[in-house]
Short mmCIF file of C-alpha atoms (C1' of nucleotides) in Angstrom, two decimals:
data_model
loop_
_atom_site.label_atom_id
_atom_site.label_comp_id
_atom_site.label_asym_id
_atom_site.label_seq_id
_atom_site.Cartn_x
_atom_site.Cartn_y
_atom_site.Cartn_z
CA MET R 26 -27.55 -8.95 -34.22
CA MET R 27 -25.93 -7.33 -37.31
CA THR R 28 -22.57 -8.46 -36.83
CA LYS R 29 -21.23 -10.38 -39.83
CA GLN R 30 -20.16 -13.80 -38.12
CA GLN R 31 -16.70 -14.46 -38.90
CA PRO R 32 -15.50 -18.00 -38.73
CA ARG R 33 -14.50 -18.07 -34.93
CA THR R 34 -11.70 -20.67 -34.96
CA ARG R 35 -10.11 -18.14 -32.71
CA ARG R 36 -9.82 -18.79 -28.86
CA ALA R 37 -8.87 -15.18 -28.01
CA GLN R 38 -12.30 -13.83 -29.67
CA ALA R 39 -14.06 -16.35 -27.35
CA LEU R 40 -12.07 -15.01 -24.47
CA ARG R 41 -12.35 -11.32 -25.51
CA GLU R 42 -16.29 -11.64 -24.76
CA ALA R 43 -16.26 -13.68 -21.96
CA LEU R 44 -13.77 -11.19 -20.10
CA GLU R 45 -15.73 -8.27 -21.90
CA ASN R 46 -18.72 -9.62 -19.89
CA ASP R 47 -17.13 -9.95 -16.95
CA ILE R 48 -15.94 -6.70 -16.69
CA VAL R 49 -19.09 -4.87 -17.88
CA THR R 50 -20.92 -7.12 -15.52
CA GLY R 51 -18.94 -6.01 -12.57
CA PHE R 52 -17.01 -9.76 -11.79
CA TYR R 53 -13.67 -7.51 -12.17
CA PRO R 54 -14.36 -4.42 -10.88
CA ALA R 55 -12.36 -1.36 -11.77
CA GLY R 56 -9.15 -1.19 -11.12
CA SER R 57 -8.71 -4.92 -10.93
CA ARG R 58 -5.49 -6.67 -11.86
CA LEU R 59 -6.07 -9.50 -14.50
CA ASP R 60 -3.06 -11.99 -13.98
CA GLU R 61 -2.18 -13.68 -17.25
CA VAL R 62 -1.43 -16.76 -15.40
CA THR R 63 -4.89 -16.90 -13.35
CA LEU R 64 -6.84 -16.36 -16.43
CA ALA R 65 -5.14 -18.79 -18.25
CA LYS R 66 -5.93 -21.58 -15.68
CA ARG R 67 -9.28 -20.25 -15.27
CA PHE R 68 -9.71 -20.50 -18.94
CA GLU R 69 -7.86 -23.74 -19.46
CA VAL R 70 -5.67 -22.14 -22.16
CA SER R 71 -2.01 -21.21 -22.43
CA ARG R 72 -1.54 -17.42 -21.83
CA THR R 73 -1.05 -16.76 -25.64
CA PRO R 74 -4.84 -16.46 -26.56
CA ILE R 75 -5.12 -14.82 -22.83
CA ARG R 76 -2.64 -11.94 -24.13
CA GLU R 77 -4.37 -11.70 -27.29
CA ALA R 78 -7.88 -11.12 -25.80
CA LEU R 79 -6.41 -8.09 -23.29
CA ILE R 80 -4.45 -6.80 -26.15
CA GLU R 81 -8.16 -6.45 -27.86
CA LEU R 82 -9.61 -5.28 -24.77
CA SER R 83 -6.95 -2.66 -24.60
CA VAL R 84 -7.77 -1.70 -27.69
CA ALA R 85 -11.31 -1.25 -27.14
CA GLY R 86 -10.97 0.76 -24.13
CA LEU R 87 -11.97 -1.32 -21.41
CA VAL R 88 -8.47 -2.23 -19.94
CA ASP R 89 -5.42 -0.63 -19.60
CA ILE R 90 -2.02 -2.32 -20.20
CA LYS R 91 0.82 -0.61 -18.15
CA PRO R 92 3.65 -2.43 -20.10
CA ARG R 93 5.77 -5.10 -17.49
CA ARG R 94 3.29 -4.20 -15.25
CA GLY R 95 0.66 -6.01 -15.91
CA THR R 96 -3.24 -4.99 -17.17
CA PHE R 97 -5.84 -3.25 -15.12
CA VAL R 98 -9.60 -3.02 -15.35
CA ARG R 99 -10.06 0.83 -16.77
CA ASP R 100 -11.49 2.78 -14.04
CA VAL R 101 -13.90 5.06 -15.80
CA GLY R 102 -14.69 7.90 -13.43
CA ILE R 103 -17.77 9.91 -12.96
CA ALA R 104 -15.99 12.33 -15.35
CA ARG R 105 -15.42 10.25 -18.04
CA LEU R 106 -18.77 8.71 -17.89
CA VAL R 107 -20.10 11.97 -18.34
CA GLU R 108 -17.78 12.84 -21.31
CA MET R 109 -18.93 9.47 -22.72
CA PHE R 110 -22.89 9.68 -22.17
CA GLU R 111 -22.49 13.57 -24.13
CA VAL R 112 -20.95 11.39 -27.02
CA MET R 113 -23.44 8.86 -26.93
CA ALA R 114 -26.15 11.50 -27.05
CA ASP R 115 -24.59 13.05 -30.13
CA LEU R 116 -24.34 9.80 -32.05
CA GLU R 117 -27.90 8.77 -30.98
CA ALA R 118 -29.21 12.11 -32.11
CA MET R 119 -27.56 11.59 -35.34
CA CYS R 120 -29.09 8.06 -35.82
CA GLY R 121 -32.30 9.78 -35.07
CA ARG R 122 -31.93 12.69 -37.69
CA LEU R 123 -30.64 10.04 -40.31
CA ALA R 124 -33.59 7.86 -39.45
CA ALA R 125 -36.26 10.68 -39.72
CA ARG R 126 -35.09 11.19 -43.65
CA ARG R 127 -34.28 7.53 -44.59
CA ILE R 128 -36.63 4.96 -42.56
CA THR R 129 -38.14 2.73 -44.45
CA SER R 130 -42.13 1.72 -44.03
CA ASP R 131 -40.79 -1.74 -42.61
CA GLU R 132 -38.75 0.10 -40.09
CA VAL R 133 -41.59 2.13 -39.48
CA LYS R 134 -43.61 -0.69 -38.59
CA ALA R 135 -40.50 -2.21 -36.08
CA LEU R 136 -39.84 1.02 -34.52
CA LYS R 137 -43.67 1.31 -33.11
CA ALA R 138 -43.63 -2.39 -32.69
CA ALA R 139 -40.47 -1.64 -30.27
CA HIS R 140 -42.37 1.03 -28.64
CA GLU R 141 -45.30 -0.82 -28.04
CA ALA R 142 -42.84 -3.71 -26.49
CA CYS R 143 -41.44 -1.22 -23.98
CA CYS R 144 -45.20 0.26 -23.22
CA ASN R 145 -45.70 -3.71 -22.50
CA ALA R 146 -42.61 -4.18 -20.46
CA GLN R 147 -43.65 -1.25 -18.13
CA GLN R 148 -47.18 -2.41 -17.68
CA GLY R 149 -45.64 -6.04 -16.76
CA GLY R 150 -43.34 -3.67 -14.13
CA ASP R 151 -40.21 -5.94 -14.88
CA PRO R 152 -37.27 -3.67 -14.95
CA ASP R 153 -35.16 -6.26 -17.02
CA ALA R 154 -38.00 -6.84 -19.38
CA TYR R 155 -37.76 -2.72 -20.25
CA TYR R 156 -34.21 -2.79 -20.22
CA HIS R 157 -34.04 -5.21 -23.06
CA ALA R 158 -36.93 -3.71 -24.74
CA ASN R 159 -35.60 -0.54 -24.62
CA GLN R 160 -32.45 -1.69 -26.09
CA ILE R 161 -34.46 -3.20 -29.20
CA PHE R 162 -36.03 0.06 -29.47
CA HIS R 163 -32.59 2.12 -29.54
CA ASP R 164 -31.18 -0.55 -32.05
CA THR R 165 -33.95 -0.38 -34.55
CA ILE R 166 -33.14 3.34 -34.42
CA TYR R 167 -29.50 2.75 -35.62
CA LYS R 168 -30.44 0.65 -38.26
CA ALA R 169 -32.92 3.11 -39.74
CA SER R 170 -30.06 5.68 -40.03
CA HIS R 171 -28.88 3.40 -42.75
CA ASN R 172 -25.24 4.15 -41.94
CA GLY R 173 -23.92 1.37 -41.08
CA PHE R 174 -20.46 2.41 -39.58
CA LEU R 175 -22.53 4.93 -37.27
CA ALA R 176 -24.78 2.21 -35.90
CA GLU R 177 -21.72 -0.26 -34.97
CA GLN R 178 -20.50 2.68 -33.22
CA ALA R 179 -23.50 3.38 -31.49
CA LYS R 180 -23.92 0.08 -30.85
CA HIS R 181 -20.27 -0.14 -29.64
CA LEU R 182 -20.71 2.63 -27.23
CA GLN R 183 -23.80 1.42 -25.85
CA THR R 184 -22.21 -1.50 -24.85
CA GLN R 185 -19.63 -0.03 -22.91
CA LEU R 186 -22.37 1.97 -21.26
CA LYS R 187 -24.90 -0.93 -20.81
CA VAL R 188 -24.27 -1.21 -16.76
CA TYR R 189 -24.63 2.53 -16.23
CA ARG R 190 -27.64 3.06 -18.47
CA ARG R 191 -29.16 -0.01 -16.54
CA LEU R 192 -28.74 2.25 -13.15
CA GLN R 193 -30.55 4.93 -14.56
CA LEU R 194 -33.82 2.66 -14.60
CA ARG R 195 -33.58 2.29 -11.05
CA VAL R 196 -34.40 6.28 -10.51
CA PRO R 197 -37.95 6.60 -9.66
CA ASN R 198 -40.44 7.38 -12.57
CA ARG R 199 -37.53 7.36 -15.02
CA VAL R 200 -39.50 4.65 -16.89
CA SER R 201 -42.45 6.60 -17.34
CA MET R 202 -40.56 9.36 -18.58
CA SER R 203 -38.48 7.72 -20.76
CA LEU R 204 -41.37 6.04 -22.40
CA THR R 205 -42.96 9.53 -23.06
CA GLU R 206 -39.73 10.40 -24.81
CA HIS R 207 -39.80 7.26 -26.55
CA GLY R 208 -43.53 8.41 -28.15
CA ASN R 209 -41.99 12.03 -28.99
CA ILE R 210 -39.28 10.12 -30.97
CA VAL R 211 -41.29 8.08 -32.71
CA GLU R 212 -43.36 10.77 -33.86
CA ALA R 213 -40.73 12.82 -34.78
CA ILE R 214 -38.95 10.10 -36.95
CA THR R 215 -42.23 8.75 -38.66
CA SER R 216 -43.43 12.51 -39.29
CA GLY R 217 -39.84 13.21 -41.14
CA ASP R 218 -39.05 15.64 -39.12
CA ALA R 219 -35.40 15.24 -38.39
CA VAL R 220 -34.33 18.49 -36.23
CA ALA R 221 -36.79 17.44 -33.67
CA ALA R 222 -35.91 13.44 -33.81
CA ALA R 223 -32.22 14.78 -33.18
CA GLU R 224 -33.44 16.71 -30.08
CA HIS R 225 -35.83 14.32 -28.56
CA LEU R 226 -33.00 11.97 -28.89
CA ARG R 227 -30.25 14.04 -27.36
CA GLN R 228 -32.36 15.30 -24.33
CA HIS R 229 -33.45 11.48 -24.10
CA VAL R 230 -29.95 10.27 -23.71
CA LEU R 231 -27.98 13.24 -22.27
CA ILE R 232 -27.27 13.60 -18.70
CA GLN R 233 -27.84 16.91 -17.37
CA GLY R 234 -29.60 19.25 -14.99
CA GLU R 235 -31.51 17.27 -11.89
CA ARG R 236 -30.82 13.84 -13.78
CA PHE R 237 -27.11 14.42 -13.18
CA ASN R 238 -27.36 14.08 -9.76
CA ASP R 239 -29.68 11.30 -10.19
CA PHE R 240 -26.87 9.56 -12.18
CA VAL R 241 -23.98 10.37 -9.73
CA ALA R 242 -26.47 9.40 -6.85
CA SER R 243 -26.81 6.14 -8.63
CA VAL R 244 -23.54 5.41 -9.49
CA SER R 245 -22.11 6.08 -6.20
CA ALA R 246 -24.23 3.70 -4.38
CA HIS R 247 -23.72 1.15 -7.38
CA TRP R 248 -19.66 1.50 -6.82
CA GLN R 249 -20.29 1.53 -3.01
CA GLU R 250 -22.37 -2.00 -3.22
CA GLY R 251 -18.93 -3.13 -5.47
CA ASP R 252 -16.45 -1.67 -2.22
CA ALA R 253 -18.76 -3.59 0.23
CA LYS R 254 -18.80 -6.82 -1.88
CA ARG R 255 -15.10 -6.46 -2.16
CA ASN R 256 -14.10 -6.50 1.59
CA MET T 16 0.17 15.32 -29.32
CA MET T 17 -1.63 14.72 -26.62
CA THR T 18 -1.65 10.73 -25.99
CA LYS T 19 -0.04 9.98 -22.69
CA GLN T 20 3.42 8.67 -23.52
CA GLN T 21 2.97 5.17 -21.83
CA PRO T 22 6.35 3.68 -21.03
CA ARG T 23 6.92 1.84 -24.00
CA THR T 24 8.78 -1.40 -23.16
CA ARG T 25 6.50 -3.28 -25.84
CA ARG T 26 7.71 -3.96 -29.46
CA ALA T 27 4.24 -4.83 -30.20
CA GLN T 28 3.21 -0.76 -29.85
CA ALA T 29 6.02 0.23 -31.80
CA LEU T 30 5.44 -2.15 -34.61
CA ARG T 31 1.57 -1.11 -34.57
CA GLU T 32 2.65 2.56 -35.23
CA ALA T 33 4.95 1.31 -37.96
CA LEU T 34 2.41 -0.88 -39.66
CA GLU T 35 -0.11 1.54 -39.30
CA ASN T 36 2.19 4.17 -40.89
CA ASP T 37 2.81 1.55 -43.52
CA ILE T 38 -1.02 0.99 -44.25
CA VAL T 39 -1.83 4.95 -44.23
CA THR T 40 0.82 5.99 -46.58
CA GLY T 41 -0.17 3.07 -48.93
CA PHE T 42 2.85 1.27 -48.99
CA TYR T 43 0.24 -1.98 -48.31
CA PRO T 44 -2.45 -1.01 -50.67
CA ALA T 45 -6.04 -2.14 -49.50
CA GLY T 46 -6.83 -5.93 -49.84
CA SER T 47 -2.66 -6.72 -49.27
CA ARG T 48 -2.03 -9.82 -47.46
CA LEU T 49 -0.01 -9.12 -44.38
CA ASP T 50 2.23 -12.37 -44.03
CA GLU T 51 3.28 -13.24 -40.23
CA VAL T 52 6.71 -14.57 -40.84
CA THR T 53 7.20 -12.05 -44.07
CA LEU T 54 6.86 -9.00 -41.50
CA ALA T 55 8.33 -10.83 -38.70
CA LYS T 56 11.57 -11.18 -40.96
CA ARG T 57 11.21 -7.80 -42.17
CA PHE T 58 11.05 -6.40 -38.52
CA GLU T 59 13.50 -9.02 -37.49
CA VAL T 60 11.39 -10.06 -34.43
CA SER T 61 9.57 -13.27 -33.69
CA ARG T 62 5.86 -13.57 -34.81
CA THR T 63 4.66 -13.22 -31.23
CA PRO T 64 4.75 -9.35 -31.48
CA ILE T 65 3.90 -9.07 -35.10
CA ARG T 66 0.51 -10.91 -34.55
CA GLU T 67 -0.39 -8.74 -31.42
CA ALA T 68 0.30 -5.61 -33.51
CA LEU T 69 -2.09 -7.17 -36.39
CA ILE T 70 -4.61 -7.75 -33.15
CA GLU T 71 -4.35 -4.44 -32.07
CA LEU T 72 -4.76 -3.02 -36.26
CA SER T 73 -7.53 -5.27 -36.61
CA VAL T 74 -9.41 -3.64 -33.42
CA ALA T 75 -8.47 -0.36 -34.64
CA GLY T 76 -10.71 -1.43 -37.61
CA LEU T 77 -7.26 -0.95 -40.34
CA VAL T 78 -7.50 -4.62 -41.04
CA ASP T 79 -9.21 -7.48 -41.14
CA ILE T 80 -8.22 -10.97 -39.74
CA LYS T 81 -9.81 -14.00 -41.25
CA PRO T 82 -9.24 -16.84 -38.78
CA ARG T 83 -6.81 -19.47 -40.12
CA ARG T 84 -6.56 -17.74 -43.49
CA GLY T 85 -4.82 -14.30 -42.89
CA THR T 86 -4.83 -10.90 -42.46
CA PHE T 87 -5.54 -8.17 -45.08
CA VAL T 88 -5.39 -4.59 -45.02
CA ARG T 89 -9.18 -3.68 -45.11
CA ASP T 90 -10.94 -2.40 -48.16
CA VAL T 91 -13.34 0.03 -47.25
CA GLY T 92 -15.71 0.73 -50.09
CA ILE T 93 -16.61 4.13 -51.37
CA ALA T 94 -20.24 3.23 -49.30
CA ARG T 95 -18.40 2.80 -46.16
CA LEU T 96 -16.09 5.55 -46.74
CA VAL T 97 -18.57 8.03 -47.34
CA GLU T 98 -20.72 6.84 -43.89
CA MET T 99 -17.19 7.19 -41.81
CA PHE T 100 -16.85 10.82 -43.32
CA GLU T 101 -20.39 11.53 -42.25
CA VAL T 102 -20.01 10.32 -38.85
CA MET T 103 -16.77 12.44 -38.83
CA ALA T 104 -18.51 15.36 -39.71
CA ASP T 105 -21.12 14.86 -36.67
CA LEU T 106 -18.19 14.26 -34.59
CA GLU T 107 -16.38 17.36 -35.67
CA ALA T 108 -19.38 19.44 -35.49
CA MET T 109 -19.88 18.42 -31.96
CA CYS T 110 -16.12 19.28 -31.20
CA GLY T 111 -16.78 22.61 -32.73
CA ARG T 112 -20.13 23.02 -30.66
CA LEU T 113 -18.14 22.01 -27.61
CA ALA T 114 -15.15 24.25 -28.38
CA ALA T 115 -17.25 27.45 -29.18
CA ARG T 116 -18.27 27.25 -25.54
CA ARG T 117 -15.39 25.85 -23.40
CA ILE T 118 -12.30 26.64 -25.09
CA THR T 119 -9.57 29.02 -23.06
CA SER T 120 -7.95 31.66 -23.56
CA ASP T 121 -4.54 29.51 -24.05
CA GLU T 122 -6.44 27.12 -26.45
CA VAL T 123 -7.67 30.63 -28.50
CA LYS T 124 -4.12 31.03 -28.80
CA ALA T 125 -3.04 27.87 -30.09
CA LEU T 126 -5.80 27.68 -32.54
CA LYS T 127 -5.22 30.67 -33.86
CA ALA T 128 -1.85 29.70 -34.48
CA ALA T 129 -2.51 26.46 -36.04
CA HIS T 130 -4.42 28.32 -38.57
CA GLU T 131 -1.85 30.45 -39.63
CA ALA T 132 0.53 27.81 -39.77
CA CYS T 133 -2.03 26.38 -42.35
CA CYS T 134 -1.99 29.72 -44.36
CA ASN T 135 2.16 29.57 -44.29
CA ALA T 136 2.07 26.14 -45.31
CA GLN T 137 -0.30 26.94 -48.37
CA GLN T 138 1.78 29.66 -49.21
CA GLY T 139 4.73 27.45 -49.22
CA GLY T 140 2.90 25.02 -51.74
CA ASP T 141 4.05 22.02 -49.63
CA PRO T 142 1.02 19.70 -49.84
CA ASP T 143 2.30 17.59 -47.09
CA ALA T 144 2.93 20.74 -45.07
CA TYR T 145 -0.20 21.75 -45.27
CA TYR T 146 -1.57 18.42 -44.38
CA HIS T 147 0.37 18.03 -41.25
CA ALA T 148 -0.61 21.79 -40.03
CA ASN T 149 -4.37 20.79 -41.11
CA GLN T 150 -4.39 17.92 -38.84
CA ILE T 151 -2.76 19.79 -36.03
CA PHE T 152 -5.39 22.49 -36.62
CA HIS T 153 -8.08 19.94 -36.05
CA ASP T 154 -6.34 18.27 -33.16
CA THR T 155 -6.69 21.68 -31.26
CA ILE T 156 -10.21 21.73 -31.90
CA TYR T 157 -10.87 18.49 -30.31
CA LYS T 158 -9.09 19.24 -27.40
CA ALA T 159 -10.71 22.47 -26.66
CA SER T 160 -13.93 20.40 -26.66
CA HIS T 161 -12.86 19.39 -23.29
CA ASN T 162 -14.04 15.97 -23.83
CA GLY T 163 -11.55 13.96 -23.45
CA PHE T 164 -13.61 10.51 -24.79
CA LEU T 165 -14.84 12.45 -27.81
CA ALA T 166 -11.27 13.93 -28.93
CA GLU T 167 -10.12 10.36 -28.41
CA GLN T 168 -12.78 9.08 -30.71
CA ALA T 169 -12.59 12.12 -33.31
CA LYS T 170 -8.55 11.31 -33.43
CA HIS T 171 -9.24 7.49 -33.86
CA LEU T 172 -11.41 8.17 -37.01
CA GLN T 173 -9.29 10.69 -38.22
CA THR T 174 -6.44 8.09 -38.43
CA GLN T 175 -8.67 5.73 -40.47
CA LEU T 176 -9.50 8.67 -42.74
CA LYS T 177 -5.93 10.01 -43.02
CA VAL T 178 -5.36 8.39 -46.32
CA TYR T 179 -8.36 9.76 -48.17
CA ARG T 180 -8.42 13.03 -46.51
CA ARG T 181 -4.97 13.66 -47.85
CA LEU T 182 -6.12 12.31 -51.45
CA GLN T 183 -9.27 15.35 -51.26
CA LEU T 184 -6.25 18.11 -51.14
CA ARG T 185 -5.43 16.76 -54.59
CA VAL T 186 -8.87 18.77 -55.66
CA PRO T 187 -7.56 21.78 -57.40
CA ASN T 188 -8.41 24.71 -55.36
CA ARG T 189 -9.47 22.87 -52.25
CA VAL T 190 -6.80 23.73 -50.25
CA SER T 191 -7.72 27.32 -50.53
CA MET T 192 -11.29 26.66 -50.22
CA SER T 193 -10.30 24.65 -47.02
CA LEU T 194 -8.55 27.49 -45.67
CA THR T 195 -11.30 30.22 -46.20
CA GLU T 196 -13.58 27.52 -43.95
CA HIS T 197 -10.72 27.19 -41.82
CA GLY T 198 -11.17 31.26 -40.85
CA ASN T 199 -14.96 30.65 -40.52
CA ILE T 200 -14.37 28.08 -37.98
CA VAL T 201 -12.14 30.03 -35.80
CA GLU T 202 -14.20 33.09 -36.10
CA ALA T 203 -17.33 31.00 -34.68
CA ILE T 204 -15.68 28.95 -32.25
CA THR T 205 -12.99 32.31 -30.86
CA SER T 206 -16.65 34.46 -30.60
CA GLY T 207 -18.52 31.34 -28.63
CA ASP T 208 -21.04 30.85 -31.28
CA ALA T 209 -21.67 27.15 -30.91
CA VAL T 210 -24.12 26.94 -33.47
CA ALA T 211 -22.49 28.42 -36.39
CA ALA T 212 -18.86 26.50 -35.22
CA ALA T 213 -20.64 23.31 -35.37
CA GLU T 214 -22.39 23.95 -38.98
CA HIS T 215 -18.98 25.35 -40.11
CA LEU T 216 -17.34 22.40 -39.04
CA ARG T 217 -19.81 19.82 -40.35
CA GLN T 218 -19.64 21.34 -43.69
CA HIS T 219 -15.82 21.33 -43.81
CA VAL T 220 -15.94 17.58 -43.60
CA LEU T 221 -18.92 16.42 -44.96
CA ILE T 222 -18.67 14.82 -48.62
CA GLN T 223 -21.67 16.22 -50.49
CA GLY T 224 -22.94 17.79 -53.79
CA GLU T 225 -20.19 18.83 -56.03
CA ARG T 226 -17.50 17.91 -53.68
CA PHE T 227 -18.98 13.94 -53.57
CA ASN T 228 -18.09 13.91 -57.06
CA ASP T 229 -14.66 15.08 -56.77
CA PHE T 230 -13.88 12.81 -53.92
CA VAL T 231 -15.10 9.54 -55.97
CA ALA T 232 -12.78 10.46 -58.74
CA SER T 233 -9.69 10.92 -56.81
CA VAL T 234 -10.38 7.96 -54.73
CA SER T 235 -10.74 5.93 -58.00
CA ALA T 236 -8.07 7.42 -59.28
CA HIS T 237 -6.07 6.25 -56.05
CA TRP T 238 -7.27 2.68 -56.12
CA GLN T 239 -6.32 2.20 -59.91
CA GLU T 240 -2.70 3.46 -58.85
CA GLY T 241 -2.48 0.76 -56.50
CA ASP T 242 -4.02 -1.61 -58.99
CA ALA T 243 -1.14 -0.65 -61.40
CA LYS T 244 1.49 -1.10 -58.90
CA ARG T 245 0.46 -4.62 -57.80
CA ASN T 246 0.51 -5.82 -61.54
"C1'" DG E 9 13.97 1.79 14.57
"C1'" DT E 10 14.48 3.55 9.57
"C1'" DC E 11 16.31 3.81 5.42
"C1'" DA E 12 18.99 1.81 1.60
"C1'" DA E 13 20.76 -1.63 -0.82
"C1'" DT E 14 20.84 -6.12 -2.72
"C1'" DG E 15 19.27 -10.40 -3.89
"C1'" DT E 16 15.40 -13.08 -4.71
"C1'" DT E 17 10.82 -14.19 -6.64
"C1'" DT E 18 6.92 -13.22 -9.50
"C1'" DT E 19 5.01 -11.88 -13.75
"C1'" DT E 20 5.53 -10.17 -18.49
"C1'" DG E 21 7.23 -9.75 -22.82
"C1'" DT E 22 9.72 -12.47 -26.89
"C1'" DA E 23 11.05 -16.45 -29.14
"C1'" DT E 24 10.77 -21.08 -30.51
"C1'" DA E 25 8.29 -25.42 -31.09
"C1'" DC E 26 4.15 -28.14 -32.24
"C1'" DA E 27 -0.41 -28.57 -33.70
"C1'" DA E 28 -4.08 -28.22 -36.92
"C1'" DG E 29 -6.42 -26.49 -40.69
"C1'" DA E 30 -6.96 -24.21 -45.48
"C1'" DG E 31 -5.09 -24.18 -50.28
"C1'" DG E 32 -2.88 -25.81 -54.24
"C1'" DG E 33 -1.26 -29.28 -56.97
"C1'" DT E 34 -1.09 -34.04 -58.90
"C1'" DT E 35 -3.21 -38.45 -59.97
"C1'" DA E 36 -6.37 -41.25 -61.54
"C1'" DT E 37 -10.92 -42.46 -62.91
"C1'" DC E 38 -15.14 -41.90 -65.52
"C1'" DG W 27 -10.70 -33.73 -71.37
"C1'" DA W 28 -12.84 -32.77 -67.28
"C1'" DT W 29 -13.62 -33.61 -62.09
"C1'" DA W 30 -13.01 -35.60 -58.03
"C1'" DA W 31 -10.33 -37.37 -53.99
"C1'" DC W 32 -5.98 -37.69 -51.89
"C1'" DC W 33 -1.79 -35.86 -50.36
"C1'" DC W 34 1.53 -32.41 -49.38
"C1'" DT W 35 2.62 -27.86 -48.20
"C1'" DC W 36 2.18 -23.52 -46.23
"C1'" DT W 37 0.23 -20.60 -42.52
"C1'" DT W 38 -1.98 -19.70 -38.85
"C1'" DG W 39 -3.37 -20.87 -33.61
"C1'" DT W 40 -1.71 -22.41 -29.38
"C1'" DA W 41 1.61 -24.06 -25.94
"C1'" DT W 42 6.03 -23.87 -23.94
"C1'" DA W 43 10.87 -22.29 -22.99
"C1'" DC W 44 13.53 -18.32 -22.18
"C1'" DA W 45 14.90 -13.75 -20.89
"C1'" DA W 46 14.10 -9.44 -18.53
"C1'" DA W 47 12.43 -6.00 -15.62
"C1'" DA W 48 10.03 -4.84 -11.52
"C1'" DA W 49 7.91 -5.81 -7.23
"C1'" DC W 50 9.58 -7.92 -2.58
"C1'" DA W 51 11.46 -9.10 1.22
"C1'" DT W 52 15.61 -9.77 3.58
"C1'" DT W 53 19.53 -8.07 5.73
"C1'" DG W 54 22.82 -4.65 6.80
"C1'" DA W 55 24.42 -0.24 8.03
"C1'" DC W 56 23.52 4.31 10.09
#
DNA sequence: GTCAATGTTTTTGTATACAAGAGGGTTATC
DNA sequence: GATAACCCTCTTGTATACAAAAACATTGAC
């Protein structure tokens, strides 16, 4: 990870990460109320750092603070998810476009290595391993864009979409299709074809056509699992 | 403005806006230390809502909180500024691309009105008026993209770049050039030419070629003003 | 039986009190 | 005279206490 490790002597910072994780993994499902005193008891701190963590999450867009009424895990509907993926596709395309022009020889090596790691993970048949290798592949491209701010933004959005990107891998054949696309992306970037790199990456991330239906289906299934667990 | 007015019974919210304004207008120059007790006295509240406002600003990227050492107005170097404008150009291009396909007839009216308001502001010769009208023009395009998430992101980044966008208007002839570009953008969007809309907007926002030098010059001058004031 | 009004309770928002780390200054020693 | 160690102060981070608003329940009237 490339985040500059600030000397962390703030509880709120750690709490924010913990809560972010709990939200992303579905421990606190969309719409849950995050009660300050309950959280304070759970983490064995006072309400103050809890409040500060919740405010951070609110600015980051993960929760809604309704003044005097409580804070709730933000409910991203299908519509908003699609919007977020639309933006993600554009950010990744931009990364690819810049990377095609700016990538260094060391980064080319890293990119090819990341691609091979994805191939190996698929051979192994472990979805989690592929998920992880895939993330490294994309991170490598962010970095190769040589725009640190862009890389931060892409990584940020990637975090929010993590859980849903993972869902996509459940769709049959998605992994092998994904690998083919990765190959095209590597080819375009290493050959310096900015336009092709951008377009391949956009199509890779964008959810449209048939894949939109696959996506809605898998997300709906995921949400129903959540509902079932709650009852 | 399109922000959904949450019932504001939180001091921190109002304080965040006030401080954001003070930072953007240069009242607190880059690098300034924002002392909690001083701010508390200034706004006649306790440290608690001040701290919460500072945390919000920190997540928004306007200040840096160095744990146990204080919070400082974030000093974005030229390199990072250029990176941010690079991303902004891409986001605006995306807004334009989508708007060209999705804009409604009401929004077309609003866009043309916003453009005319910019023209009138230039006639009036008031730079602040043009700055404001210009912002509305861009906001209208964000909204016309019909991607709420994208609009939020664009608005967010716009806020961070506010002060520097304003500086660009100081460059001689920049305003009239800007107006010509606005005309091309309106033409492209209303005629449904997504590619042209995207490209015109990217070029409009992007800082490159001669304009890069103009930009560096004006930012440096701005920083030196700040230094002079501090000493 | 339903609806409204009022009082109670719970929870958030703000203020204050307390703890602890960072910075600066002074003093003593080499 | 310079440097290092120690202490004091100042500021942030956390806990707790208090205020106020919203939700809830109870009770009374229609």
